[in-house]
Amino acid sequence: MPDGMMQQDNPDQGNQDNTAPLRLGKLHYAWIVAVTGSVAMFCGLGLGRFAFGMLLPSMSASLGLNYTQSGILGFTNLIGYLVAVLLSPFILPRLGTRTTATASLLLIAVSMFGMAFTTSFPILCALYVLTGIGSGGVVLPMMSVMSHWFFPSHRGLALGLVMAGPGFGIILSGFVVPKLLPISTLLSWQTGWLIFAVINIAVAWLTFTLIRNHPDDVSQSPFGRAPTLPVKNKKKLERSNIKLLVHLGVIFAIYGATYMVYVTFIVTSMVGSYQLSEAAAGGVWAWIGLLSMFSGMLFGWISDHIGRRLGLALAFFLPCHRLSVGRTY
């Protein structure tokens, strides 16, 4: 395993590299939390949001939705996500990651069960708002808890592992959705939501069983090398953090405005505009998911070594470069 995920018995290491103490021969519980977080993200984003793009062509065909209505349905999910983002600072400190994420996964399951048994567009929109709230209630706790479990030396890799989960959701939806068949009175896309709901319930149980809010809960310390830099002036640090948050907010607002349109309509466009079969479009979609799984861990590892700013800039530069080159052909 890379970067010493398992403790080596080296008495000389101790204070020299500030490595968190681990039990001999045991996997540090931080990695169990990270993998569980990845599985939760597989449901929260992979199935809750990204699988929607694969289900949308059959939903649009059976419900008679145009592009505007399809966009509205996808938009309702983002409204729910925004609600979760705004509520998380008040809920998360009170409930903790474990309870918040588990409840959010169950909320996603309930909303998906509802979507499996209705063909009403307004009801679908209302239920997909709940799915969005659940997605936000999974993503934010799982991302923030990594700061408790990992020192900065390994935090990027850990977050990359967590963000690999949605990629697996894309892969699963790409291969499974085209093979879905109607069950009794349920249409194929309703069958998909029903299957995803059952998966969410199972992952909610897994999350509640394995996630711990803090290393103290299992008598361990965060994984990695403890920072040795001196503590900076608190007031200056707070002002700097506010500027950083605003800066990052603008960056990810632009990012979200571009990629969410893509993930919503790319499969519909491949099927409707380019006459690809759902299976062929699903294969392309699955490749996107596979590449995203590795890119998260790769750029997370890179950011651990060259810094968050350069790592993030590199992650945005590469696709922009490829798109600019692609436009010349």
GROMACS .gro file of C-alpha atoms in nm:
model
  329
    1MET     CA    1   0.000   0.000   0.000
    2PRO     CA    2   0.134   0.349  -0.088
    3ASP     CA    3   0.265   0.604   0.156
    4GLY     CA    4   0.266   0.373   0.456
    5MET     CA    5  -0.104   0.303   0.495
    6MET     CA    6   0.007   0.032   0.736
    7GLN     CA    7   0.233   0.102   1.029
    8GLN     CA    8   0.590  -0.026   1.019
    9ASP     CA    9   0.764  -0.113   1.345
   10ASN     CA   10   1.043   0.146   1.341
   11PRO     CA   11   1.138   0.282   1.684
   12ASP     CA   12   1.367   0.544   1.529
   13GLN     CA   13   1.086   0.701   1.329
   14GLY     CA   14   0.886   0.844   1.619
   15ASN     CA   15   0.939   1.215   1.658
   16GLN     CA   16   1.151   1.257   1.348
   17ASP     CA   17   0.866   1.254   1.094
   18ASN     CA   18   0.568   1.301   1.328
   19THR     CA   19   0.389   0.999   1.183
   20ALA     CA   20   0.067   0.923   1.368
   21PRO     CA   21   0.094   0.612   1.587
   22LEU     CA   22  -0.065   0.302   1.439
   23ARG     CA   23  -0.111  -0.049   1.562
   24LEU     CA   24   0.145  -0.292   1.428
   25GLY     CA   25   0.018  -0.476   1.124
   26LYS     CA   26  -0.317  -0.297   1.130
   27LEU     CA   27  -0.460  -0.071   0.863
   28HIS     CA   28  -0.507   0.277   1.004
   29TYR     CA   29  -0.877   0.341   1.058
   30ALA     CA   30  -0.847   0.664   0.861
   31TRP     CA   31  -0.833   0.460   0.540
   32ILE     CA   32  -1.146   0.268   0.639
   33VAL     CA   33  -1.321   0.602   0.687
   34ALA     CA   34  -1.193   0.722   0.349
   35VAL     CA   35  -1.307   0.408   0.164
   36THR     CA   36  -1.645   0.418   0.337
   37GLY     CA   37  -1.671   0.784   0.243
   38SER     CA   38  -1.600   0.690  -0.117
   39VAL     CA   39  -1.881   0.433  -0.110
   40ALA     CA   40  -2.117   0.691   0.040
   41MET     CA   41  -2.019   0.937  -0.234
   42PHE     CA   42  -2.089   0.664  -0.489
   43CYS     CA   43  -2.451   0.685  -0.375
   44GLY     CA   44  -2.472   1.054  -0.288
   45LEU     CA   45  -2.333   1.187  -0.615
   46GLY     CA   46  -2.277   0.887  -0.840
   47LEU     CA   47  -2.633   0.755  -0.817
   48GLY     CA   48  -2.807   1.062  -0.677
   49ARG     CA   49  -2.688   1.299  -0.948
   50PHE     CA   50  -2.471   1.151  -1.222
   51ALA     CA   51  -2.689   0.846  -1.293
   52PHE     CA   52  -2.969   1.089  -1.376
   53GLY     CA   53  -2.801   1.163  -1.709
   54MET     CA   54  -2.825   0.796  -1.807
   55LEU     CA   55  -3.189   0.768  -1.700
   56LEU     CA   56  -3.294   1.095  -1.864
   57PRO     CA   57  -3.337   0.967  -2.225
   58SER     CA   58  -3.587   0.699  -2.123
   59MET     CA   59  -3.756   0.935  -1.877
   60SER     CA   60  -3.792   1.201  -2.145
   61ALA     CA   61  -3.928   0.951  -2.397
   62SER     CA   62  -4.190   0.800  -2.167
   63LEU     CA   63  -4.296   1.128  -2.002
   64GLY     CA   64  -4.275   1.339  -2.317
   65LEU     CA   65  -4.027   1.584  -2.166
   66ASN     CA   66  -3.862   1.846  -2.382
   67TYR     CA   67  -3.514   1.985  -2.317
   68THR     CA   68  -3.653   2.266  -2.102
   69GLN     CA   69  -3.845   2.029  -1.877
   70SER     CA   70  -3.546   1.794  -1.855
   71GLY     CA   71  -3.331   2.089  -1.754
   72ILE     CA   72  -3.585   2.196  -1.492
   73LEU     CA   73  -3.586   1.846  -1.345
   74GLY     CA   74  -3.207   1.848  -1.322
   75PHE     CA   75  -3.216   2.201  -1.179
   76THR     CA   76  -3.441   2.093  -0.892
   77ASN     CA   77  -3.166   1.860  -0.776
   78LEU     CA   78  -2.924   2.152  -0.761
   79ILE     CA   79  -3.176   2.353  -0.558
   80GLY     CA   80  -3.184   2.073  -0.304
   81TYR     CA   81  -2.806   2.054  -0.301
   82LEU     CA   82  -2.785   2.429  -0.235
   83VAL     CA   83  -3.030   2.396   0.054
   84ALA     CA   84  -2.811   2.125   0.205
   85VAL     CA   85  -2.501   2.343   0.166
   86LEU     CA   86  -2.671   2.631   0.348
   87LEU     CA   87  -2.801   2.410   0.629
   88SER     CA   88  -2.486   2.202   0.684
   89PRO     CA   89  -2.301   2.460   0.901
   90PHE     CA   90  -2.590   2.438   1.149
   91ILE     CA   91  -2.667   2.067   1.129
   92LEU     CA   92  -2.324   1.908   1.097
   93PRO     CA   93  -2.176   2.038   1.426
   94ARG     CA   94  -2.479   1.905   1.613
   95LEU     CA   95  -2.523   1.565   1.449
   96GLY     CA   96  -2.173   1.485   1.327
   97THR     CA   97  -2.067   1.324   1.001
   98ARG     CA   98  -2.186   0.973   1.083
   99THR     CA   99  -2.547   1.064   1.163
  100THR     CA  100  -2.577   1.337   0.900
  101ALA     CA  101  -2.446   1.120   0.617
  102THR     CA  102  -2.655   0.818   0.720
  103ALA     CA  103  -2.974   1.023   0.742
  104SER     CA  104  -2.895   1.185   0.406
  105LEU     CA  105  -2.847   0.849   0.236
  106LEU     CA  106  -3.181   0.733   0.375
  107LEU     CA  107  -3.342   1.055   0.247
  108ILE     CA  108  -3.201   0.982  -0.099
  109ALA     CA  109  -3.341   0.628  -0.078
  110VAL     CA  110  -3.688   0.754   0.018
  111SER     CA  111  -3.690   1.009  -0.265
  112MET     CA  112  -3.577   0.746  -0.516
  113PHE     CA  113  -3.848   0.506  -0.401
  114GLY     CA  114  -4.096   0.785  -0.463
  115MET     CA  115  -3.956   0.853  -0.811
  116ALA     CA  116  -3.988   0.483  -0.892
  117PHE     CA  117  -4.364   0.492  -0.839
  118THR     CA  118  -4.473   0.815  -1.005
  119THR     CA  119  -4.493   0.960  -1.354
  120SER     CA  120  -4.608   1.306  -1.244
  121PHE     CA  121  -4.359   1.572  -1.350
  122PRO     CA  122  -4.427   1.807  -1.054
  123ILE     CA  123  -4.394   1.520  -0.806
  124LEU     CA  124  -4.071   1.405  -0.973
  125CYS     CA  125  -3.934   1.758  -0.938
  126ALA     CA  126  -4.028   1.773  -0.569
  127LEU     CA  127  -3.873   1.433  -0.501
  128TYR     CA  128  -3.556   1.522  -0.689
  129VAL     CA  129  -3.519   1.828  -0.465
  130LEU     CA  130  -3.506   1.583  -0.173
  131THR     CA  131  -3.246   1.378  -0.358
  132GLY     CA  132  -3.037   1.694  -0.396
  133ILE     CA  133  -3.067   1.770  -0.025
  134GLY     CA  134  -2.953   1.417   0.050
  135SER     CA  135  -2.661   1.446  -0.191
  136GLY     CA  136  -2.540   1.763  -0.023
  137GLY     CA  137  -2.586   1.597   0.314
  138VAL     CA  138  -2.347   1.323   0.207
  139VAL     CA  139  -2.085   1.521   0.016
  140LEU     CA  140  -2.011   1.797   0.267
  141PRO     CA  141  -1.975   1.576   0.577
  142MET     CA  142  -1.762   1.320   0.393
  143MET     CA  143  -1.529   1.587   0.257
  144SER     CA  144  -1.496   1.773   0.586
  145VAL     CA  145  -1.438   1.466   0.804
  146MET     CA  146  -1.119   1.392   0.611
  147SER     CA  147  -0.961   1.696   0.777
  148HIS     CA  148  -1.013   1.520   1.111
  149TRP     CA  149  -0.870   1.189   0.998
  150PHE     CA  150  -0.575   1.301   0.783
  151PHE     CA  151  -0.295   1.551   0.832
  152PRO     CA  152  -0.231   1.777   0.530
  153SER     CA  153   0.050   1.549   0.412
  154HIS     CA  154  -0.203   1.286   0.298
  155ARG     CA  155  -0.529   1.480   0.288
  156GLY     CA  156  -0.527   1.534  -0.087
  157LEU     CA  157  -0.489   1.162  -0.157
  158ALA     CA  158  -0.764   1.083   0.092
  159LEU     CA  159  -1.003   1.333  -0.065
  160GLY     CA  160  -0.916   1.197  -0.408
  161LEU     CA  161  -1.007   0.849  -0.287
  162VAL     CA  162  -1.337   0.979  -0.153
  163MET     CA  163  -1.411   1.151  -0.484
  164ALA     CA  164  -1.346   0.828  -0.673
  165GLY     CA  165  -1.683   0.706  -0.549
  166PRO     CA  166  -1.898   0.913  -0.788
  167GLY     CA  167  -1.688   0.781  -1.076
  168PHE     CA  168  -1.791   0.428  -0.988
  169GLY     CA  169  -2.152   0.545  -0.985
  170ILE     CA  170  -2.106   0.673  -1.340
  171ILE     CA  171  -1.957   0.340  -1.446
  172LEU     CA  172  -2.239   0.142  -1.286
  173SER     CA  173  -2.511   0.356  -1.442
  174GLY     CA  174  -2.339   0.341  -1.781
  175PHE     CA  175  -2.350  -0.038  -1.787
  176VAL     CA  176  -2.667  -0.112  -1.589
  177VAL     CA  177  -2.921   0.146  -1.711
  178PRO     CA  178  -2.922   0.034  -2.079
  179LYS     CA  179  -2.998  -0.321  -1.962
  180LEU     CA  180  -3.293  -0.225  -1.740
  181LEU     CA  181  -3.628  -0.379  -1.824
  182PRO     CA  182  -3.980  -0.289  -1.711
  183ILE     CA  183  -4.098  -0.475  -1.402
  184SER     CA  184  -4.474  -0.526  -1.372
  185THR     CA  185  -4.620  -0.175  -1.403
  186LEU     CA  186  -4.283  -0.001  -1.362
  187LEU     CA  187  -4.104   0.148  -1.661
  188SER     CA  188  -3.734   0.079  -1.713
  189TRP     CA  189  -3.623   0.412  -1.565
  190GLN     CA  190  -3.848   0.355  -1.264
  191THR     CA  191  -3.680   0.019  -1.215
  192GLY     CA  192  -3.349   0.205  -1.214
  193TRP     CA  193  -3.456   0.441  -0.938
  194LEU     CA  194  -3.588   0.145  -0.739
  195ILE     CA  195  -3.256  -0.040  -0.764
  196PHE     CA  196  -3.063   0.274  -0.670
  197ALA     CA  197  -3.289   0.324  -0.366
  198VAL     CA  198  -3.212  -0.026  -0.237
  199ILE     CA  199  -2.838   0.034  -0.285
  200ASN     CA  200  -2.865   0.358  -0.086
  201ILE     CA  201  -3.025   0.178   0.206
  202ALA     CA  202  -2.743  -0.077   0.213
  203VAL     CA  203  -2.477   0.196   0.198
  204ALA     CA  204  -2.655   0.392   0.473
  205TRP     CA  205  -2.614   0.089   0.699
  206LEU     CA  206  -2.247   0.058   0.599
  207THR     CA  207  -2.189   0.427   0.668
  208PHE     CA  208  -2.346   0.414   1.012
  209THR     CA  209  -2.146   0.102   1.095
  210LEU     CA  210  -1.799   0.217   0.985
  211ILE     CA  211  -1.782   0.598   0.984
  212ARG     CA  212  -1.645   0.765   1.295
  213ASN     CA  213  -1.651   1.141   1.342
  214HIS     CA  214  -1.305   1.173   1.491
  215PRO     CA  215  -0.993   0.959   1.546
  216ASP     CA  216  -1.049   0.989   1.922
  217ASP     CA  217  -1.357   0.771   1.878
  218VAL     CA  218  -1.131   0.473   1.805
  219SER     CA  219  -0.833   0.586   2.015
  220GLN     CA  220  -0.618   0.685   1.718
  221SER     CA  221  -0.454   0.998   1.583
  222PRO     CA  222  -0.492   1.147   1.234
  223PHE     CA  223  -0.293   0.971   0.965
  224GLY     CA  224   0.012   1.136   0.813
  225ARG     CA  225   0.285   1.378   0.917
  226ALA     CA  226   0.179   1.638   1.168
  227PRO     CA  227   0.247   1.994   1.043
  228THR     CA  228   0.549   2.161   1.199
  229LEU     CA  229   0.487   2.518   1.078
  230PRO     CA  230   0.437   2.785   1.347
  231VAL     CA  231   0.082   2.900   1.421
  232LYS     CA  232   0.002   3.223   1.237
  233ASN     CA  233  -0.182   3.526   1.369
  234LYS     CA  234  -0.543   3.416   1.421
  235LYS     CA  235  -0.708   3.738   1.295
  236LYS     CA  236  -0.496   3.748   0.981
  237LEU     CA  237  -0.570   3.381   0.925
  238GLU     CA  238  -0.946   3.439   0.955
  239ARG     CA  239  -0.936   3.727   0.704
  240SER     CA  240  -0.725   3.516   0.471
  241ASN     CA  241  -0.969   3.226   0.500
  242ILE     CA  242  -1.264   3.448   0.408
  243LYS     CA  243  -1.086   3.569   0.094
  244LEU     CA  244  -0.991   3.213   0.009
  245LEU     CA  245  -1.348   3.089   0.049
  246VAL     CA  246  -1.482   3.365  -0.175
  247HIS     CA  247  -1.214   3.290  -0.433
  248LEU     CA  248  -1.288   2.918  -0.428
  249GLY     CA  249  -1.661   2.988  -0.438
  250VAL     CA  250  -1.624   3.184  -0.762
  251ILE     CA  251  -1.402   2.914  -0.915
  252PHE     CA  252  -1.640   2.631  -0.836
  253ALA     CA  253  -1.946   2.835  -0.935
  254ILE     CA  254  -1.797   2.865  -1.284
  255TYR     CA  255  -1.697   2.499  -1.277
  256GLY     CA  256  -2.045   2.389  -1.169
  257ALA     CA  257  -2.218   2.604  -1.431
  258THR     CA  258  -2.021   2.430  -1.705
  259TYR     CA  259  -1.993   2.067  -1.602
  260MET     CA  260  -2.349   2.022  -1.469
  261VAL     CA  261  -2.495   2.105  -1.810
  262TYR     CA  262  -2.260   1.849  -1.962
  263VAL     CA  263  -2.338   1.563  -1.723
  264THR     CA  264  -2.712   1.628  -1.752
  265PHE     CA  265  -2.743   1.626  -2.130
  266ILE     CA  266  -2.440   1.444  -2.273
  267VAL     CA  267  -2.610   1.102  -2.284
  268THR     CA  268  -2.936   1.251  -2.412
  269SER     CA  269  -2.741   1.429  -2.686
  270MET     CA  270  -2.554   1.113  -2.784
  271VAL     CA  271  -2.880   0.920  -2.811
  272GLY     CA  272  -3.098   1.192  -2.964
  273SER     CA  273  -2.860   1.398  -3.178
  274TYR     CA  274  -2.595   1.143  -3.274
  275GLN     CA  275  -2.822   0.835  -3.291
  276LEU     CA  276  -2.608   0.625  -3.058
  277SER     CA  277  -2.779   0.337  -2.886
  278GLU     CA  278  -2.824   0.364  -2.510
  279ALA     CA  279  -2.568   0.086  -2.469
  280ALA     CA  280  -2.308   0.271  -2.678
  281ALA     CA  281  -2.376   0.599  -2.499
  282GLY     CA  282  -2.354   0.414  -2.168
  283GLY     CA  283  -2.013   0.278  -2.268
  284VAL     CA  284  -1.884   0.630  -2.333
  285TRP     CA  285  -2.036   0.745  -2.004
  286ALA     CA  286  -1.869   0.456  -1.820
  287TRP     CA  287  -1.529   0.555  -1.963
  288ILE     CA  288  -1.582   0.906  -1.828
  289GLY     CA  289  -1.651   0.756  -1.486
  290LEU     CA  290  -1.343   0.533  -1.498
  291LEU     CA  291  -1.113   0.821  -1.586
  292SER     CA  292  -1.266   1.041  -1.317
  293MET     CA  293  -1.195   0.777  -1.051
  294PHE     CA  294  -0.823   0.782  -1.119
  295SER     CA  295  -0.799   1.157  -1.182
  296GLY     CA  296  -0.928   1.241  -0.835
  297MET     CA  297  -0.668   1.027  -0.662
  298LEU     CA  298  -0.393   1.141  -0.901
  299PHE     CA  299  -0.453   1.513  -0.855
  300GLY     CA  300  -0.511   1.466  -0.483
  301TRP     CA  301  -0.171   1.298  -0.455
  302ILE     CA  302  -0.016   1.572  -0.671
  303SER     CA  303  -0.162   1.843  -0.447
  304ASP     CA  304  -0.005   1.676  -0.143
  305HIS     CA  305   0.334   1.728  -0.306
  306ILE     CA  306   0.309   2.059  -0.494
  307GLY     CA  307   0.039   2.233  -0.293
  308ARG     CA  308  -0.336   2.283  -0.329
  309ARG     CA  309  -0.316   2.597  -0.543
  310LEU     CA  310  -0.088   2.451  -0.809
  311GLY     CA  311  -0.265   2.116  -0.798
  312LEU     CA  312  -0.605   2.277  -0.855
  313ALA     CA  313  -0.469   2.504  -1.128
  314LEU     CA  314  -0.317   2.203  -1.304
  315ALA     CA  315  -0.643   2.010  -1.281
  316PHE     CA  316  -0.827   2.295  -1.454
  317PHE     CA  317  -0.551   2.372  -1.704
  318LEU     CA  318  -0.529   2.026  -1.859
  319PRO     CA  319  -0.893   1.995  -1.975
  320CYS     CA  320  -0.892   2.358  -2.092
  321HIS     CA  321  -0.580   2.287  -2.295
  322ARG     CA  322  -0.730   1.974  -2.450
  323LEU     CA  323  -1.054   2.155  -2.534
  324SER     CA  324  -0.867   2.443  -2.698
  325VAL     CA  325  -0.661   2.198  -2.903
  326GLY     CA  326  -0.973   2.002  -2.995
  327ARG     CA  327  -1.141   2.310  -3.138
  328THR     CA  328  -0.863   2.343  -3.396
  329TYR     CA  329  -0.954   2.010  -3.560
   0.00000   0.00000   0.00000
